[in-house]
Amino acid sequence: MPRLRLAAVGAVISAAAVLAFAAGCDSGTPSAASWHAQSGSGSYPGSGQGGGDPIAHPAAAPAGSTPAAKPSASASASPSASTSAAPSVSASTAPPADGIIRTTGDATVALTFDDGPGPDTPKILQMLRDQGIKATFCLIGVNVQEYPQYVQAIVKDGHTLCNHTWNHDESLGKKSADVIRADLQKTSDEIHKAVPDAQIKYFRHPGGNFTPTAVQIASDLGMKSIGWSVDPSDWNTKKWSGQQMTNHICSNVRNNTKPGSIVLSHDGGGDRSATMAAYKTLLPELKGKFTLVALPV
Ligand SMILES: [Zn+2]
């Protein structure tokens, strides 16, 4: 009898989970100001968040215009020229002083999804496809090894790739240069096993714990370091779950996303049903307000 009852409870719970996914954001305006207030303390540790340093974006090209290919190479090659100078304040396209890009540098908004690929990646890809939205995926090497077909799907859909280290070592940046270089190279090599000609122009340190050494090595390997300016903390599953998490993500993204934002979310690293539920509502909303872009390669 207890077993039957448990089964019934389980059925109710899974039905609720399905409903939660289907529900998306709670209707109405961003309701909880307190969530907004918490977003700072609940954010990832490290230096990935904040700031207004722009990415060198090859012109504010409208979505759909294709010739965005090469100009970034010259932009990324220049920092050495201004080494000893104080952080220059020339143009808005100047590289950020710490080498970490946290905004798109123009009015566009970039959605970024970390810690995949994982079991939920195809569903998130489908959601993006349905809305005609391109994004950026920061991939973990061991997950690439497990789900190479999802890396292929990400590339096929026209999204941008980002190296998120081999196994998400949040203190990798404090290790020796050789260790860091080997980790990033191994990760990129694994991505290239899945998609031989994949472009990997970005690096995001786990937890946003960039160090100057890690940023430099990433640059040596042809990758720009990207942080974020909006963190809805969908990774913090100890703090929120279910509809509460969904609402938190909705509220945080709605309150904080503005022209130039780089938004951090996750397609891997655990159950992403709350993230998917939130973006089911958020994607059309964001698309209506902003030009959403994959970071340029
Ligand atoms: Zn991560």
PDB file of C-alpha atoms and ligand atoms in Angstrom:
ATOM      1  CA  MET A   1       0.000   0.000   0.000  1.00  0.00           C
ATOM      2  CA  PRO A   2       2.675   2.551   0.934  1.00  0.00           C
ATOM      3  CA  ARG A   3       4.420   1.612  -2.247  1.00  0.00           C
ATOM      4  CA  LEU A   4       1.304   2.402  -4.242  1.00  0.00           C
ATOM      5  CA  ARG A   5       0.956   5.685  -2.481  1.00  0.00           C
ATOM      6  CA  LEU A   6       4.569   6.520  -3.221  1.00  0.00           C
ATOM      7  CA  ALA A   7       4.009   5.727  -6.854  1.00  0.00           C
ATOM      8  CA  ALA A   8       1.029   8.040  -6.893  1.00  0.00           C
ATOM      9  CA  VAL A   9       3.062  10.800  -5.299  1.00  0.00           C
ATOM     10  CA  GLY A  10       5.759  10.222  -7.865  1.00  0.00           C
ATOM     11  CA  ALA A  11       3.232  10.522 -10.647  1.00  0.00           C
ATOM     12  CA  VAL A  12       1.965  13.790  -9.224  1.00  0.00           C
ATOM     13  CA  ILE A  13       5.498  15.120  -8.890  1.00  0.00           C
ATOM     14  CA  SER A  14       6.455  14.223 -12.430  1.00  0.00           C
ATOM     15  CA  ALA A  15       3.203  15.689 -13.714  1.00  0.00           C
ATOM     16  CA  ALA A  16       4.030  18.864 -11.811  1.00  0.00           C
ATOM     17  CA  ALA A  17       7.500  18.889 -13.328  1.00  0.00           C
ATOM     18  CA  VAL A  18       6.021  18.615 -16.791  1.00  0.00           C
ATOM     19  CA  LEU A  19       3.600  21.406 -15.997  1.00  0.00           C
ATOM     20  CA  ALA A  20       6.422  23.525 -14.630  1.00  0.00           C
ATOM     21  CA  PHE A  21       8.310  23.136 -17.869  1.00  0.00           C
ATOM     22  CA  ALA A  22       5.249  23.883 -19.910  1.00  0.00           C
ATOM     23  CA  ALA A  23       4.359  26.877 -17.787  1.00  0.00           C
ATOM     24  CA  GLY A  24       7.344  29.068 -18.486  1.00  0.00           C
ATOM     25  CA  CYS A  25       7.647  32.318 -16.560  1.00  0.00           C
ATOM     26  CA  ASP A  26       4.779  33.179 -14.288  1.00  0.00           C
ATOM     27  CA  SER A  27       2.635  35.688 -16.088  1.00  0.00           C
ATOM     28  CA  GLY A  28       2.806  39.344 -15.296  1.00  0.00           C
ATOM     29  CA  THR A  29       5.623  41.762 -14.858  1.00  0.00           C
ATOM     30  CA  PRO A  30       8.836  40.905 -13.047  1.00  0.00           C
ATOM     31  CA  SER A  31       7.366  40.310  -9.662  1.00  0.00           C
ATOM     32  CA  ALA A  32      10.075  39.814  -7.109  1.00  0.00           C
ATOM     33  CA  ALA A  33      12.283  42.800  -6.481  1.00  0.00           C
ATOM     34  CA  SER A  34      14.009  40.756  -3.817  1.00  0.00           C
ATOM     35  CA  TRP A  35      15.299  38.339  -6.430  1.00  0.00           C
ATOM     36  CA  HIS A  36      16.818  41.270  -8.232  1.00  0.00           C
ATOM     37  CA  ALA A  37      18.512  42.362  -5.063  1.00  0.00           C
ATOM     38  CA  GLN A  38      19.922  38.891  -4.482  1.00  0.00           C
ATOM     39  CA  SER A  39      21.408  38.520  -7.891  1.00  0.00           C
ATOM     40  CA  GLY A  40      24.735  39.993  -6.887  1.00  0.00           C
ATOM     41  CA  SER A  41      25.372  37.707  -3.954  1.00  0.00           C
ATOM     42  CA  GLY A  42      24.101  34.681  -5.808  1.00  0.00           C
ATOM     43  CA  SER A  43      26.333  35.159  -8.765  1.00  0.00           C
ATOM     44  CA  TYR A  44      29.214  33.022  -9.816  1.00  0.00           C
ATOM     45  CA  PRO A  45      32.401  33.714  -7.962  1.00  0.00           C
ATOM     46  CA  GLY A  46      35.221  35.254  -9.879  1.00  0.00           C
ATOM     47  CA  SER A  47      35.548  38.037 -12.306  1.00  0.00           C
ATOM     48  CA  GLY A  48      33.288  36.964 -15.101  1.00  0.00           C
ATOM     49  CA  GLN A  49      30.522  39.298 -14.138  1.00  0.00           C
ATOM     50  CA  GLY A  50      30.081  43.010 -14.298  1.00  0.00           C
ATOM     51  CA  GLY A  51      31.886  45.697 -16.148  1.00  0.00           C
ATOM     52  CA  GLY A  52      31.104  47.290 -19.429  1.00  0.00           C
ATOM     53  CA  ASP A  53      34.010  46.232 -21.551  1.00  0.00           C
ATOM     54  CA  PRO A  54      32.912  45.689 -25.086  1.00  0.00           C
ATOM     55  CA  ILE A  55      33.666  42.956 -27.494  1.00  0.00           C
ATOM     56  CA  ALA A  56      35.241  43.997 -30.767  1.00  0.00           C
ATOM     57  CA  HIS A  57      32.128  43.515 -32.782  1.00  0.00           C
ATOM     58  CA  PRO A  58      32.609  43.784 -36.520  1.00  0.00           C
ATOM     59  CA  ALA A  59      30.083  46.524 -37.073  1.00  0.00           C
ATOM     60  CA  ALA A  60      26.571  46.494 -35.758  1.00  0.00           C
ATOM     61  CA  ALA A  61      25.472  44.373 -38.625  1.00  0.00           C
ATOM     62  CA  PRO A  62      21.817  43.513 -38.674  1.00  0.00           C
ATOM     63  CA  ALA A  63      21.046  39.890 -38.003  1.00  0.00           C
ATOM     64  CA  GLY A  64      21.151  37.945 -41.194  1.00  0.00           C
ATOM     65  CA  SER A  65      23.968  39.817 -42.860  1.00  0.00           C
ATOM     66  CA  THR A  66      26.698  37.298 -43.381  1.00  0.00           C
ATOM     67  CA  PRO A  67      30.031  38.971 -44.036  1.00  0.00           C
ATOM     68  CA  ALA A  68      31.056  39.036 -40.389  1.00  0.00           C
ATOM     69  CA  ALA A  69      33.913  36.659 -40.894  1.00  0.00           C
ATOM     70  CA  LYS A  70      37.458  37.931 -40.722  1.00  0.00           C
ATOM     71  CA  PRO A  71      37.740  41.460 -39.357  1.00  0.00           C
ATOM     72  CA  SER A  72      37.981  40.291 -35.754  1.00  0.00           C
ATOM     73  CA  ALA A  73      41.408  38.798 -36.412  1.00  0.00           C
ATOM     74  CA  SER A  74      43.062  42.176 -36.753  1.00  0.00           C
ATOM     75  CA  ALA A  75      41.208  43.506 -33.748  1.00  0.00           C
ATOM     76  CA  SER A  76      42.383  40.660 -31.556  1.00  0.00           C
ATOM     77  CA  ALA A  77      45.960  40.867 -32.688  1.00  0.00           C
ATOM     78  CA  SER A  78      46.537  44.392 -31.477  1.00  0.00           C
ATOM     79  CA  PRO A  79      46.690  44.342 -27.647  1.00  0.00           C
ATOM     80  CA  SER A  80      50.461  43.886 -27.618  1.00  0.00           C
ATOM     81  CA  ALA A  81      50.821  47.270 -29.236  1.00  0.00           C
ATOM     82  CA  SER A  82      49.499  49.002 -26.152  1.00  0.00           C
ATOM     83  CA  THR A  83      51.215  46.882 -23.522  1.00  0.00           C
ATOM     84  CA  SER A  84      52.990  49.422 -21.366  1.00  0.00           C
ATOM     85  CA  ALA A  85      50.446  52.155 -21.836  1.00  0.00           C
ATOM     86  CA  ALA A  86      47.790  52.731 -19.270  1.00  0.00           C
ATOM     87  CA  PRO A  87      44.453  51.239 -20.244  1.00  0.00           C
ATOM     88  CA  SER A  88      43.660  53.355 -23.227  1.00  0.00           C
ATOM     89  CA  VAL A  89      40.311  54.976 -23.532  1.00  0.00           C
ATOM     90  CA  SER A  90      40.342  55.532 -27.233  1.00  0.00           C
ATOM     91  CA  ALA A  91      37.374  53.937 -28.871  1.00  0.00           C
ATOM     92  CA  SER A  92      34.580  51.795 -27.557  1.00  0.00           C
ATOM     93  CA  THR A  93      36.105  48.941 -29.496  1.00  0.00           C
ATOM     94  CA  ALA A  94      39.327  49.037 -27.480  1.00  0.00           C
ATOM     95  CA  PRO A  95      40.121  45.724 -25.851  1.00  0.00           C
ATOM     96  CA  PRO A  96      39.166  45.605 -22.185  1.00  0.00           C
ATOM     97  CA  ALA A  97      42.035  46.281 -19.822  1.00  0.00           C
ATOM     98  CA  ASP A  98      41.875  42.839 -18.218  1.00  0.00           C
ATOM     99  CA  GLY A  99      41.233  41.097 -21.525  1.00  0.00           C
ATOM    100  CA  ILE A 100      37.820  39.841 -20.457  1.00  0.00           C
ATOM    101  CA  ILE A 101      34.907  40.807 -22.653  1.00  0.00           C
ATOM    102  CA  ARG A 102      31.658  41.322 -20.777  1.00  0.00           C
ATOM    103  CA  THR A 103      29.438  43.094 -23.266  1.00  0.00           C
ATOM    104  CA  THR A 104      28.864  42.849 -26.992  1.00  0.00           C
ATOM    105  CA  GLY A 105      30.043  46.420 -27.548  1.00  0.00           C
ATOM    106  CA  ASP A 106      26.940  47.477 -29.430  1.00  0.00           C
ATOM    107  CA  ALA A 107      23.185  47.236 -29.033  1.00  0.00           C
ATOM    108  CA  THR A 108      23.069  43.522 -29.648  1.00  0.00           C
ATOM    109  CA  VAL A 109      22.518  40.965 -26.884  1.00  0.00           C
ATOM    110  CA  ALA A 110      24.368  37.649 -26.751  1.00  0.00           C
ATOM    111  CA  LEU A 111      22.891  34.608 -25.056  1.00  0.00           C
ATOM    112  CA  THR A 112      25.536  32.158 -23.851  1.00  0.00           C
ATOM    113  CA  PHE A 113      24.953  28.595 -22.648  1.00  0.00           C
ATOM    114  CA  ASP A 114      27.587  26.855 -20.538  1.00  0.00           C
ATOM    115  CA  ASP A 115      28.647  23.443 -19.252  1.00  0.00           C
ATOM    116  CA  GLY A 116      27.311  21.344 -22.100  1.00  0.00           C
ATOM    117  CA  PRO A 117      26.792  19.647 -24.250  1.00  0.00           C
ATOM    118  CA  GLY A 118      24.407  17.551 -22.209  1.00  0.00           C
ATOM    119  CA  PRO A 119      21.123  15.695 -22.428  1.00  0.00           C
ATOM    120  CA  ASP A 120      19.137  18.945 -22.554  1.00  0.00           C
ATOM    121  CA  THR A 121      21.234  20.549 -25.294  1.00  0.00           C
ATOM    122  CA  PRO A 122      19.062  19.275 -28.183  1.00  0.00           C
ATOM    123  CA  LYS A 123      15.955  20.717 -26.526  1.00  0.00           C
ATOM    124  CA  ILE A 124      17.579  24.102 -26.086  1.00  0.00           C
ATOM    125  CA  LEU A 125      18.796  23.965 -29.676  1.00  0.00           C
ATOM    126  CA  GLN A 126      15.246  23.264 -30.797  1.00  0.00           C
ATOM    127  CA  MET A 127      13.937  26.226 -28.812  1.00  0.00           C
ATOM    128  CA  LEU A 128      16.531  28.510 -30.380  1.00  0.00           C
ATOM    129  CA  ARG A 129      15.774  27.086 -33.818  1.00  0.00           C
ATOM    130  CA  ASP A 130      12.061  27.657 -33.343  1.00  0.00           C
ATOM    131  CA  GLN A 131      12.742  31.321 -32.604  1.00  0.00           C
ATOM    132  CA  GLY A 132      15.460  31.767 -35.212  1.00  0.00           C
ATOM    133  CA  ILE A 133      17.957  32.793 -32.530  1.00  0.00           C
ATOM    134  CA  LYS A 134      21.726  32.237 -32.614  1.00  0.00           C
ATOM    135  CA  ALA A 135      23.685  31.905 -29.390  1.00  0.00           C
ATOM    136  CA  THR A 136      27.091  30.925 -28.035  1.00  0.00           C
ATOM    137  CA  PHE A 137      27.875  27.607 -26.344  1.00  0.00           C
ATOM    138  CA  CYS A 138      30.744  27.219 -23.875  1.00  0.00           C
ATOM    139  CA  LEU A 139      31.647  23.544 -24.016  1.00  0.00           C
ATOM    140  CA  ILE A 140      33.306  21.278 -21.468  1.00  0.00           C
ATOM    141  CA  GLY A 141      35.767  18.792 -22.966  1.00  0.00           C
ATOM    142  CA  VAL A 142      34.532  15.676 -21.203  1.00  0.00           C
ATOM    143  CA  ASN A 143      30.997  16.483 -22.315  1.00  0.00           C
ATOM    144  CA  VAL A 144      32.148  17.000 -25.873  1.00  0.00           C
ATOM    145  CA  GLN A 145      33.712  13.552 -25.639  1.00  0.00           C
ATOM    146  CA  GLU A 146      30.382  12.103 -24.481  1.00  0.00           C
ATOM    147  CA  TYR A 147      28.081  14.008 -26.839  1.00  0.00           C
ATOM    148  CA  PRO A 148      30.025  14.845 -30.009  1.00  0.00           C
ATOM    149  CA  GLN A 149      26.818  14.704 -32.024  1.00  0.00           C
ATOM    150  CA  TYR A 150      25.441  17.645 -30.046  1.00  0.00           C
ATOM    151  CA  VAL A 151      28.530  19.693 -30.864  1.00  0.00           C
ATOM    152  CA  GLN A 152      27.846  18.928 -34.505  1.00  0.00           C
ATOM    153  CA  ALA A 153      24.246  20.056 -34.042  1.00  0.00           C
ATOM    154  CA  ILE A 154      25.357  23.299 -32.369  1.00  0.00           C
ATOM    155  CA  VAL A 155      27.688  24.089 -35.269  1.00  0.00           C
ATOM    156  CA  LYS A 156      25.160  23.026 -37.879  1.00  0.00           C
ATOM    157  CA  ASP A 157      22.667  25.475 -36.417  1.00  0.00           C
ATOM    158  CA  GLY A 158      25.134  28.323 -36.763  1.00  0.00           C
ATOM    159  CA  HIS A 159      25.914  28.965 -33.114  1.00  0.00           C
ATOM    160  CA  THR A 160      29.313  30.095 -31.848  1.00  0.00           C
ATOM    161  CA  LEU A 161      31.629  27.836 -29.848  1.00  0.00           C
ATOM    162  CA  CYS A 162      33.549  28.679 -26.705  1.00  0.00           C
ATOM    163  CA  ASN A 163      36.129  26.598 -24.836  1.00  0.00           C
ATOM    164  CA  HIS A 164      35.053  26.058 -21.202  1.00  0.00           C
ATOM    165  CA  THR A 165      37.995  23.790 -20.220  1.00  0.00           C
ATOM    166  CA  TRP A 166      38.321  20.038 -20.085  1.00  0.00           C
ATOM    167  CA  ASN A 167      36.461  19.251 -16.878  1.00  0.00           C
ATOM    168  CA  HIS A 168      35.385  22.568 -15.408  1.00  0.00           C
ATOM    169  CA  ASP A 169      38.259  23.010 -12.978  1.00  0.00           C
ATOM    170  CA  GLU A 170      37.338  26.289 -11.314  1.00  0.00           C
ATOM    171  CA  SER A 171      40.918  26.813 -10.155  1.00  0.00           C
ATOM    172  CA  LEU A 172      42.589  25.946 -13.437  1.00  0.00           C
ATOM    173  CA  GLY A 173      43.703  29.549 -13.910  1.00  0.00           C
ATOM    174  CA  LYS A 174      45.890  29.329 -10.801  1.00  0.00           C
ATOM    175  CA  LYS A 175      47.819  26.342 -12.112  1.00  0.00           C
ATOM    176  CA  SER A 176      50.970  26.416 -14.189  1.00  0.00           C
ATOM    177  CA  ALA A 177      50.939  27.819 -17.669  1.00  0.00           C
ATOM    178  CA  ASP A 178      51.732  24.385 -19.061  1.00  0.00           C
ATOM    179  CA  VAL A 179      48.774  22.824 -17.285  1.00  0.00           C
ATOM    180  CA  ILE A 180      46.420  25.565 -18.422  1.00  0.00           C
ATOM    181  CA  ARG A 181      47.641  25.403 -22.000  1.00  0.00           C
ATOM    182  CA  ALA A 182      47.349  21.615 -22.123  1.00  0.00           C
ATOM    183  CA  ASP A 183      43.811  21.754 -20.725  1.00  0.00           C
ATOM    184  CA  LEU A 184      42.578  24.323 -23.206  1.00  0.00           C
ATOM    185  CA  GLN A 185      44.325  22.605 -26.097  1.00  0.00           C
ATOM    186  CA  LYS A 186      42.872  19.218 -25.146  1.00  0.00           C
ATOM    187  CA  THR A 187      39.401  20.715 -25.016  1.00  0.00           C
ATOM    188  CA  SER A 188      39.734  22.383 -28.399  1.00  0.00           C
ATOM    189  CA  ASP A 189      41.186  19.177 -29.842  1.00  0.00           C
ATOM    190  CA  GLU A 190      38.161  17.246 -28.608  1.00  0.00           C
ATOM    191  CA  ILE A 191      35.823  19.783 -30.191  1.00  0.00           C
ATOM    192  CA  HIS A 192      37.753  19.409 -33.435  1.00  0.00           C
ATOM    193  CA  LYS A 193      37.334  15.638 -33.261  1.00  0.00           C
ATOM    194  CA  ALA A 194      33.592  16.265 -33.394  1.00  0.00           C
ATOM    195  CA  VAL A 195      33.756  19.091 -35.936  1.00  0.00           C
ATOM    196  CA  PRO A 196      37.167  19.231 -37.637  1.00  0.00           C
ATOM    197  CA  ASP A 197      36.852  22.749 -38.971  1.00  0.00           C
ATOM    198  CA  ALA A 198      35.063  24.226 -35.955  1.00  0.00           C
ATOM    199  CA  GLN A 199      35.961  27.795 -35.114  1.00  0.00           C
ATOM    200  CA  ILE A 200      36.690  28.221 -31.402  1.00  0.00           C
ATOM    201  CA  LYS A 201      37.276  31.910 -30.884  1.00  0.00           C
ATOM    202  CA  TYR A 202      36.208  32.252 -27.253  1.00  0.00           C
ATOM    203  CA  PHE A 203      37.254  31.022 -23.847  1.00  0.00           C
ATOM    204  CA  ARG A 204      35.312  31.239 -20.617  1.00  0.00           C
ATOM    205  CA  HIS A 205      36.998  30.197 -17.397  1.00  0.00           C
ATOM    206  CA  PRO A 206      34.848  28.002 -15.148  1.00  0.00           C
ATOM    207  CA  GLY A 207      33.191  30.089 -12.477  1.00  0.00           C
ATOM    208  CA  GLY A 208      34.456  33.213 -14.198  1.00  0.00           C
ATOM    209  CA  ASN A 209      37.712  32.709 -12.301  1.00  0.00           C
ATOM    210  CA  PHE A 210      39.884  34.196 -15.014  1.00  0.00           C
ATOM    211  CA  THR A 211      43.529  34.831 -14.236  1.00  0.00           C
ATOM    212  CA  PRO A 212      45.899  36.917 -16.352  1.00  0.00           C
ATOM    213  CA  THR A 213      47.799  33.721 -17.206  1.00  0.00           C
ATOM    214  CA  ALA A 214      44.677  31.935 -18.394  1.00  0.00           C
ATOM    215  CA  VAL A 215      43.551  34.947 -20.412  1.00  0.00           C
ATOM    216  CA  GLN A 216      46.981  35.215 -22.031  1.00  0.00           C
ATOM    217  CA  ILE A 217      47.138  31.522 -22.896  1.00  0.00           C
ATOM    218  CA  ALA A 218      43.644  31.606 -24.332  1.00  0.00           C
ATOM    219  CA  SER A 219      44.730  34.562 -26.440  1.00  0.00           C
ATOM    220  CA  ASP A 220      47.843  32.673 -27.565  1.00  0.00           C
ATOM    221  CA  LEU A 221      45.519  29.899 -28.697  1.00  0.00           C
ATOM    222  CA  GLY A 222      43.389  32.358 -30.653  1.00  0.00           C
ATOM    223  CA  MET A 223      40.572  32.748 -28.151  1.00  0.00           C
ATOM    224  CA  LYS A 224      39.099  35.871 -26.608  1.00  0.00           C
ATOM    225  CA  SER A 225      38.053  35.585 -22.973  1.00  0.00           C
ATOM    226  CA  ILE A 226      34.383  36.237 -22.372  1.00  0.00           C
ATOM    227  CA  GLY A 227      32.644  36.907 -19.103  1.00  0.00           C
ATOM    228  CA  TRP A 228      29.049  38.060 -18.822  1.00  0.00           C
ATOM    229  CA  SER A 229      26.971  40.973 -17.604  1.00  0.00           C
ATOM    230  CA  VAL A 230      23.768  39.112 -16.715  1.00  0.00           C
ATOM    231  CA  ASP A 231      23.785  36.016 -14.497  1.00  0.00           C
ATOM    232  CA  PRO A 232      20.361  34.613 -13.606  1.00  0.00           C
ATOM    233  CA  SER A 233      22.095  31.959 -11.475  1.00  0.00           C
ATOM    234  CA  ASP A 234      20.369  29.031 -13.126  1.00  0.00           C
ATOM    235  CA  TRP A 235      23.399  27.048 -11.972  1.00  0.00           C
ATOM    236  CA  ASN A 236      22.442  27.561  -8.327  1.00  0.00           C
ATOM    237  CA  THR A 237      20.117  24.596  -7.984  1.00  0.00           C
ATOM    238  CA  LYS A 238      20.788  24.425  -4.250  1.00  0.00           C
ATOM    239  CA  LYS A 239      19.075  27.762  -3.806  1.00  0.00           C
ATOM    240  CA  TRP A 240      16.150  27.441  -6.173  1.00  0.00           C
ATOM    241  CA  SER A 241      14.299  24.687  -7.976  1.00  0.00           C
ATOM    242  CA  GLY A 242      11.210  24.093 -10.067  1.00  0.00           C
ATOM    243  CA  GLN A 243       8.909  27.010 -10.764  1.00  0.00           C
ATOM    244  CA  GLN A 244      10.739  29.147  -8.218  1.00  0.00           C
ATOM    245  CA  MET A 245      13.954  28.745 -10.211  1.00  0.00           C
ATOM    246  CA  THR A 246      12.101  29.404 -13.435  1.00  0.00           C
ATOM    247  CA  ASN A 247      10.626  32.600 -12.033  1.00  0.00           C
ATOM    248  CA  HIS A 248      13.991  33.656 -10.682  1.00  0.00           C
ATOM    249  CA  ILE A 249      15.607  33.256 -14.102  1.00  0.00           C
ATOM    250  CA  CYS A 250      12.731  35.115 -15.767  1.00  0.00           C
ATOM    251  CA  SER A 251      12.863  37.975 -13.314  1.00  0.00           C
ATOM    252  CA  ASN A 252      16.628  38.316 -13.383  1.00  0.00           C
ATOM    253  CA  VAL A 253      16.939  38.254 -17.156  1.00  0.00           C
ATOM    254  CA  ARG A 254      14.018  40.641 -17.619  1.00  0.00           C
ATOM    255  CA  ASN A 255      15.379  43.093 -15.066  1.00  0.00           C
ATOM    256  CA  ASN A 256      19.010  43.082 -16.103  1.00  0.00           C
ATOM    257  CA  THR A 257      19.255  42.511 -19.843  1.00  0.00           C
ATOM    258  CA  LYS A 258      19.927  45.693 -21.792  1.00  0.00           C
ATOM    259  CA  PRO A 259      21.609  46.605 -25.077  1.00  0.00           C
ATOM    260  CA  GLY A 260      25.082  45.065 -25.074  1.00  0.00           C
ATOM    261  CA  SER A 261      24.394  42.393 -22.475  1.00  0.00           C
ATOM    262  CA  ILE A 262      26.065  39.018 -22.506  1.00  0.00           C
ATOM    263  CA  VAL A 263      23.681  36.689 -20.672  1.00  0.00           C
ATOM    264  CA  LEU A 264      24.975  33.597 -18.872  1.00  0.00           C
ATOM    265  CA  SER A 265      22.814  30.480 -18.701  1.00  0.00           C
ATOM    266  CA  HIS A 266      23.384  26.735 -18.777  1.00  0.00           C
ATOM    267  CA  ASP A 267      22.439  23.932 -21.129  1.00  0.00           C
ATOM    268  CA  GLY A 268      24.577  21.398 -19.258  1.00  0.00           C
ATOM    269  CA  GLY A 269      25.728  20.559 -15.765  1.00  0.00           C
ATOM    270  CA  GLY A 270      22.461  19.174 -14.463  1.00  0.00           C
ATOM    271  CA  ASP A 271      18.738  19.214 -14.945  1.00  0.00           C
ATOM    272  CA  ARG A 272      17.951  22.263 -17.061  1.00  0.00           C
ATOM    273  CA  SER A 273      14.163  22.050 -17.050  1.00  0.00           C
ATOM    274  CA  ALA A 274      13.831  25.342 -15.163  1.00  0.00           C
ATOM    275  CA  THR A 275      16.180  27.081 -17.591  1.00  0.00           C
ATOM    276  CA  MET A 276      14.229  25.709 -20.534  1.00  0.00           C
ATOM    277  CA  ALA A 277      10.914  26.708 -18.982  1.00  0.00           C
ATOM    278  CA  ALA A 278      12.176  30.230 -18.441  1.00  0.00           C
ATOM    279  CA  TYR A 279      13.566  30.600 -21.935  1.00  0.00           C
ATOM    280  CA  LYS A 280      10.377  29.298 -23.448  1.00  0.00           C
ATOM    281  CA  THR A 281       8.890  32.607 -22.324  1.00  0.00           C
ATOM    282  CA  LEU A 282      12.048  34.711 -22.446  1.00  0.00           C
ATOM    283  CA  LEU A 283      13.218  33.910 -25.976  1.00  0.00           C
ATOM    284  CA  PRO A 284      10.277  35.524 -27.779  1.00  0.00           C
ATOM    285  CA  GLU A 285      10.331  38.422 -25.303  1.00  0.00           C
ATOM    286  CA  LEU A 286      14.036  39.065 -25.790  1.00  0.00           C
ATOM    287  CA  LYS A 287      13.718  38.692 -29.539  1.00  0.00           C
ATOM    288  CA  GLY A 288      11.052  41.371 -29.511  1.00  0.00           C
ATOM    289  CA  LYS A 289      13.258  43.798 -27.612  1.00  0.00           C
ATOM    290  CA  PHE A 290      16.790  43.152 -28.826  1.00  0.00           C
ATOM    291  CA  THR A 291      18.838  41.862 -31.725  1.00  0.00           C
ATOM    292  CA  LEU A 292      20.124  38.542 -30.374  1.00  0.00           C
ATOM    293  CA  VAL A 293      23.451  37.418 -31.767  1.00  0.00           C
ATOM    294  CA  ALA A 294      25.945  34.617 -31.618  1.00  0.00           C
ATOM    295  CA  LEU A 295      29.307  36.157 -30.727  1.00  0.00           C
ATOM    296  CA  PRO A 296      31.182  36.866 -33.953  1.00  0.00           C
ATOM    297  CA  VAL A 297      33.804  34.447 -35.232  1.00  0.00           C
TER     298      VAL A 297
HETATM  299 ZN    ZN B   1      30.602  26.560 -16.267  1.00  0.00          ZN
END
